[in-house]
Coordinates of N, CA, C and O in Angstrom, one line a residue:
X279 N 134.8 134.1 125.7 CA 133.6 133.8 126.4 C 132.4 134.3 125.5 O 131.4 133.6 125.3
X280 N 132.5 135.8 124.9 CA 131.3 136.0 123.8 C 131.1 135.6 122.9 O 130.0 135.7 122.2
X281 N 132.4 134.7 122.4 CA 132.3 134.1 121.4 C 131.3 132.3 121.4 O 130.7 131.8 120.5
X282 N 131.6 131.9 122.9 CA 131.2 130.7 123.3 C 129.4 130.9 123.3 O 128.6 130.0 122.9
X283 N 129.1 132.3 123.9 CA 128.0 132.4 124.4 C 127.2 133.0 122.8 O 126.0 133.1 122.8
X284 N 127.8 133.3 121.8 CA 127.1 133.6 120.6 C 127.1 132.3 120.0 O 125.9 132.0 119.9
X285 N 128.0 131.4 119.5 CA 127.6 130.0 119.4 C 126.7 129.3 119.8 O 126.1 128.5 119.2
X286 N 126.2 129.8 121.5 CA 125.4 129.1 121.4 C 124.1 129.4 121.5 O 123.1 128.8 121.9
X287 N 124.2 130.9 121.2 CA 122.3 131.5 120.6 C 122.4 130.8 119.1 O 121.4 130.1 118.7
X288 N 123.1 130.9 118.5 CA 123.1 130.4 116.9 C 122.7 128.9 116.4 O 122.2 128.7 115.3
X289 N 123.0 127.7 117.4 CA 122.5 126.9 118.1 C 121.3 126.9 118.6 O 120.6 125.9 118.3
X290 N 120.8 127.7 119.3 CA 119.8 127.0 119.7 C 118.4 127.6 118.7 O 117.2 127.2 118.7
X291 N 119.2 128.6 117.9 CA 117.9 129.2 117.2 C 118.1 128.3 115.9 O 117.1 128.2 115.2
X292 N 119.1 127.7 115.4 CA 119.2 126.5 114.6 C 118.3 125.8 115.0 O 117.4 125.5 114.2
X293 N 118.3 125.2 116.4 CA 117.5 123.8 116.6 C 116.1 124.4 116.5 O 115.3 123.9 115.8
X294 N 115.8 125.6 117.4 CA 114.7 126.0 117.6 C 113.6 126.2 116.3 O 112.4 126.1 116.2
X295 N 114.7 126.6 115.3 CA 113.7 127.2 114.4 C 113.3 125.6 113.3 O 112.3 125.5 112.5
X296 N 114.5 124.6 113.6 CA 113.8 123.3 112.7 C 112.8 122.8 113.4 O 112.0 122.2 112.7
X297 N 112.7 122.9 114.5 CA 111.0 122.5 114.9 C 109.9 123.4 114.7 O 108.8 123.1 114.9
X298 N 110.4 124.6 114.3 CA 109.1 125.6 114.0 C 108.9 125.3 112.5 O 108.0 126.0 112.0
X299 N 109.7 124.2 111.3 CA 109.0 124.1 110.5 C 107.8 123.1 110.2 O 107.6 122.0 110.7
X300 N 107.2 123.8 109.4 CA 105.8 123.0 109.4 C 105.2 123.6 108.0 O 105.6 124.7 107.6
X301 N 104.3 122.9 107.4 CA 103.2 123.2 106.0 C 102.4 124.2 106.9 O 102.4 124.2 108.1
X302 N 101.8 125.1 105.7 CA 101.1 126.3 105.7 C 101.6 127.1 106.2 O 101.1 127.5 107.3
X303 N 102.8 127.8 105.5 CA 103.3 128.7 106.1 C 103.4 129.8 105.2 O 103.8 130.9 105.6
X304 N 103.0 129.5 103.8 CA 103.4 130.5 102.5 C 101.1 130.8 102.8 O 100.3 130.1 103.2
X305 N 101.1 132.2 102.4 CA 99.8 132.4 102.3 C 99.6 132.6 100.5 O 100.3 132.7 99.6
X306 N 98.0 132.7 100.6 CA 97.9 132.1 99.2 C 97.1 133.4 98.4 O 96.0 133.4 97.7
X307 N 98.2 134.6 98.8 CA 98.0 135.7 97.8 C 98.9 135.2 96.5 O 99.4 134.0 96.4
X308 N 99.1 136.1 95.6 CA 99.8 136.0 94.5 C 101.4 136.0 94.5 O 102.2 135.3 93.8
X309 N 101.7 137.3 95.8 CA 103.3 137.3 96.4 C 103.8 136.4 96.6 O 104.9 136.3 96.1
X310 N 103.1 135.3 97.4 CA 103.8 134.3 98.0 C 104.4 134.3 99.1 O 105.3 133.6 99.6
X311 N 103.6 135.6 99.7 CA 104.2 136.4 100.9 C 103.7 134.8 101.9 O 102.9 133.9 101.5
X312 N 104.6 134.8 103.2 CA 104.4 133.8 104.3 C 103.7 134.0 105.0 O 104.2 135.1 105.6
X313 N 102.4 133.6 105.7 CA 101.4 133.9 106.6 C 102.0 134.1 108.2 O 102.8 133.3 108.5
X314 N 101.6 135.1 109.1 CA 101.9 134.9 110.4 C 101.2 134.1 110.9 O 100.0 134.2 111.1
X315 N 102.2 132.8 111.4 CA 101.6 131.9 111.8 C 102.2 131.8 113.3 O 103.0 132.5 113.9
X316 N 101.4 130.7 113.5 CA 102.7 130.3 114.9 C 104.0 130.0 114.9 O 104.9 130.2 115.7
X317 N 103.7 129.0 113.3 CA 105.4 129.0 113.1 C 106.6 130.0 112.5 O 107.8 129.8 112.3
X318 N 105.7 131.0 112.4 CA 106.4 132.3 112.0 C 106.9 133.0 113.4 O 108.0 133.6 113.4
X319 N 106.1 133.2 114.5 CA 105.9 133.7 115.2 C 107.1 132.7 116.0 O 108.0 133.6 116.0
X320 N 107.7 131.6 116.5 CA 108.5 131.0 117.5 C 110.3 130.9 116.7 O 111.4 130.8 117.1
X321 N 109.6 131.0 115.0 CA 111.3 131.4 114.9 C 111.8 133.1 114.8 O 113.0 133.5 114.8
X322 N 110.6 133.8 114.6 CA 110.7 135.4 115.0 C 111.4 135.5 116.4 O 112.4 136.1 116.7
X323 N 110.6 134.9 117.1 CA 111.4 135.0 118.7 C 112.8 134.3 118.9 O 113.0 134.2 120.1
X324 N 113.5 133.8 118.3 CA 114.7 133.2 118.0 C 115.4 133.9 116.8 O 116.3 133.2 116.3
X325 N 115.3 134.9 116.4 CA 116.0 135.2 115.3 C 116.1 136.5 115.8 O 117.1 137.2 115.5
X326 N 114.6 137.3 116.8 CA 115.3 138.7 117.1 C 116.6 138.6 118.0 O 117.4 139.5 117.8
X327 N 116.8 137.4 119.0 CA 118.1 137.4 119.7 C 119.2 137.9 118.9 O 119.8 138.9 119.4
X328 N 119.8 137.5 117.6 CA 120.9 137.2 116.9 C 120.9 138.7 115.4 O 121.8 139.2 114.8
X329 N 119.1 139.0 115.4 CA 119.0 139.9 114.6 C 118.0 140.9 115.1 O 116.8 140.6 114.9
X330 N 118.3 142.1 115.8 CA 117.3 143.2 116.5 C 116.4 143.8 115.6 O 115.2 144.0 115.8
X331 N 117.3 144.0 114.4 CA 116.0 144.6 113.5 C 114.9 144.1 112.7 O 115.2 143.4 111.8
X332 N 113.2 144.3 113.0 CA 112.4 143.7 113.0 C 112.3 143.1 111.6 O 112.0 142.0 111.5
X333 N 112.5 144.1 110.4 CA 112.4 143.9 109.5 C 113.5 142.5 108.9 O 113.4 141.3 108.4
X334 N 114.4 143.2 109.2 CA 115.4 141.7 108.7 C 115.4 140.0 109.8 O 115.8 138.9 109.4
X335 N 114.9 140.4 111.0 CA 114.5 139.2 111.5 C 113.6 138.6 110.5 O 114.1 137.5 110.2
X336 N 112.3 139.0 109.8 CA 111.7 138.8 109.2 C 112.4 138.0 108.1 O 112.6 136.8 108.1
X337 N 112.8 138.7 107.4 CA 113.5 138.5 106.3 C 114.4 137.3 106.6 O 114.9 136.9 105.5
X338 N 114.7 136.6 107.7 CA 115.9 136.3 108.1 C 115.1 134.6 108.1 O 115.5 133.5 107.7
X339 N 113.8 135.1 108.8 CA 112.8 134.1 109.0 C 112.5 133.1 107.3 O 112.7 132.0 106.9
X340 N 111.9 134.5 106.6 CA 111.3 133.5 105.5 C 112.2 132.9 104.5 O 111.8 132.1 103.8
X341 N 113.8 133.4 104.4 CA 114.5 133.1 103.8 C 114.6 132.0 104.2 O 114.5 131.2 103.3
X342 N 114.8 131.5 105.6 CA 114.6 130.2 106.3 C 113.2 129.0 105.5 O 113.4 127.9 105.0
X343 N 112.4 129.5 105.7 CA 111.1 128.5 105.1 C 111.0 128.0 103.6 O 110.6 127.0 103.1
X344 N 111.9 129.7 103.2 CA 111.7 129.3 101.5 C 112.4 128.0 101.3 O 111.9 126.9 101.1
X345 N 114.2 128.7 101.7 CA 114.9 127.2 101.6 C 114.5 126.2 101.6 O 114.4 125.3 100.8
X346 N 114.1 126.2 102.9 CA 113.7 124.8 103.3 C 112.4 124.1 102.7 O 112.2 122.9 102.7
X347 N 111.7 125.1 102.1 CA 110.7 124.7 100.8 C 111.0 124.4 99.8 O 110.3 123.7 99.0
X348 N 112.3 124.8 99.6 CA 112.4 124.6 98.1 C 112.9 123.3 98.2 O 112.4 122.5 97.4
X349 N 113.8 122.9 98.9 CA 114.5 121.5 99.1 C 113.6 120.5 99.5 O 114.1 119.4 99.6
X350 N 112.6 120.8 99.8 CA 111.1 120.0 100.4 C 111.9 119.0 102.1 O 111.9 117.9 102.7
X351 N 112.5 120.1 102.3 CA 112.6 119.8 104.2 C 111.7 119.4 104.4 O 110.9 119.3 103.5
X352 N 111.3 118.7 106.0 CA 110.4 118.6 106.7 C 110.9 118.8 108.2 O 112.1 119.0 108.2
X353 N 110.3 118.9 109.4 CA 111.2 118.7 110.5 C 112.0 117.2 110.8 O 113.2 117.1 111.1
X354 N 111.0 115.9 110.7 CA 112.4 115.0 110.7 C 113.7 115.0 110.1 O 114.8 114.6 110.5
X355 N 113.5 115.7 108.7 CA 114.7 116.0 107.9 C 116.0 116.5 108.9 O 117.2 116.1 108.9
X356 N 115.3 117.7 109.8 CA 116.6 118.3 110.9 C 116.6 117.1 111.2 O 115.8 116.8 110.3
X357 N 116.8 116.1 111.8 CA 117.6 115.2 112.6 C 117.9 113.6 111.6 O 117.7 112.4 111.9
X358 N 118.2 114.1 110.8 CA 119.0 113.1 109.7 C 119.8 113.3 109.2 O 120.5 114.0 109.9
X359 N 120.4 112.9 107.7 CA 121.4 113.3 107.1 C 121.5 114.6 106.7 O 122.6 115.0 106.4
X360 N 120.3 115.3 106.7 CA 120.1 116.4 106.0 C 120.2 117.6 107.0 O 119.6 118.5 106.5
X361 N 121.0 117.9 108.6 CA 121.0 118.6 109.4 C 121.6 119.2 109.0 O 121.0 120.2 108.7
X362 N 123.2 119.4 108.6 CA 124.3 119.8 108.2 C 123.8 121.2 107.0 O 124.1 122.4 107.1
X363 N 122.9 120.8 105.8 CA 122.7 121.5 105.0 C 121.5 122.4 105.2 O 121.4 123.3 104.5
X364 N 120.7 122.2 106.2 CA 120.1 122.7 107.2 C 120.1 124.1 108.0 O 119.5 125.2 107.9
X365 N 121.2 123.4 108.9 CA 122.0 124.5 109.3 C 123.1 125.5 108.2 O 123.4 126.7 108.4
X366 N 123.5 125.0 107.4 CA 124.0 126.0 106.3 C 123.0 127.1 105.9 O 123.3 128.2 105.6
X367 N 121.8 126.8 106.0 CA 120.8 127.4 105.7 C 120.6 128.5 106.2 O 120.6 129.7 105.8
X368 N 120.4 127.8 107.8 CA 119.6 128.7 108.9 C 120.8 129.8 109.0 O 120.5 130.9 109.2
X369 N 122.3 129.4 109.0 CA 123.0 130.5 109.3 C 123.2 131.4 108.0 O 123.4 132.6 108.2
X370 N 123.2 130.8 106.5 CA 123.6 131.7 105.8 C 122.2 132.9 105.9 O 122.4 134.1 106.1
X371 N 121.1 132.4 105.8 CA 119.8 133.5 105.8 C 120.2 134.4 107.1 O 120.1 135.6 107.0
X372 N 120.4 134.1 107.9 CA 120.7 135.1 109.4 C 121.7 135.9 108.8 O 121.2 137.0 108.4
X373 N 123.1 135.8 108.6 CA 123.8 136.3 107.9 C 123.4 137.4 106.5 O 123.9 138.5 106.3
X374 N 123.0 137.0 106.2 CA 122.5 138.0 105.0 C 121.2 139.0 105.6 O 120.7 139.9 104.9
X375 N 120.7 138.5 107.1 CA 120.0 139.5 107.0 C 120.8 140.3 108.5 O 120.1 140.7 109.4
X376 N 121.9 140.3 108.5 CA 122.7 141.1 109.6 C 123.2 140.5 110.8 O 123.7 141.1 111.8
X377 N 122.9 139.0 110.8 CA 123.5 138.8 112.3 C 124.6 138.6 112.4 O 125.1 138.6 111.3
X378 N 125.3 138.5 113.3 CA 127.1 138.2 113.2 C 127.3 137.2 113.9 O 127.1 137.1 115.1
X379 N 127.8 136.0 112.9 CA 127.9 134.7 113.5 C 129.0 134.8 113.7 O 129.7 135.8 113.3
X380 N 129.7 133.3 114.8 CA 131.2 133.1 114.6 C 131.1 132.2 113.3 O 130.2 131.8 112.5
X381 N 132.7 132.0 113.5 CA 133.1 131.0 112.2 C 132.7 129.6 112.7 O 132.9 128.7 112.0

């Protein structure tokens, strides 16, 4: 049953968090640090479920945007061919920043 019911926070913070991508989300210091946006802000609230600690939510977040920057995602992309690699994404960054997926 916990395993059914962690599947499907991982799920929904998958889906949730491909509609929170959107342009302007990197701020235009030198870091390349990511601006708090709104779209920072709705996959923050989906990523503390799966990851409590503030800082690696964070971390869990932008690793999410970079990816998805670097491959020049967009949100239609989540619902094409390109979901699958997507989601490899969204779960490997959660993972690396502590959450505990199933298989």
């Amino acid at each position: 049953m916990m395993k059914a019911v962690k599947l499907g926070a991982v799920g929904a913070v998958s889906a949730l968090t491909f509609f929170h991508v959107g342009q302007g989300l990197r701020g235009d210091d030198a870091g390349g640090e990511y601006a708090y946006s709104a779209h920072m802000e709705g996959c923050l609230r989906q990523v503390r479920q799966i990851v409590p600690e503030e800082r690696k939510a964070v971390g869990a977040c932008e690793c999410m945007y970079g990816e998805f920057e670097k491959h020049g995602y967009s949100l239609i992309d989540a619902f094409g061919s390109d979901f699958d690699h997507m989601s490899r994404i969204t779960r490997t960054c959660a993972a690396r920043n502590g959450a505990r997926l199933p298989n």
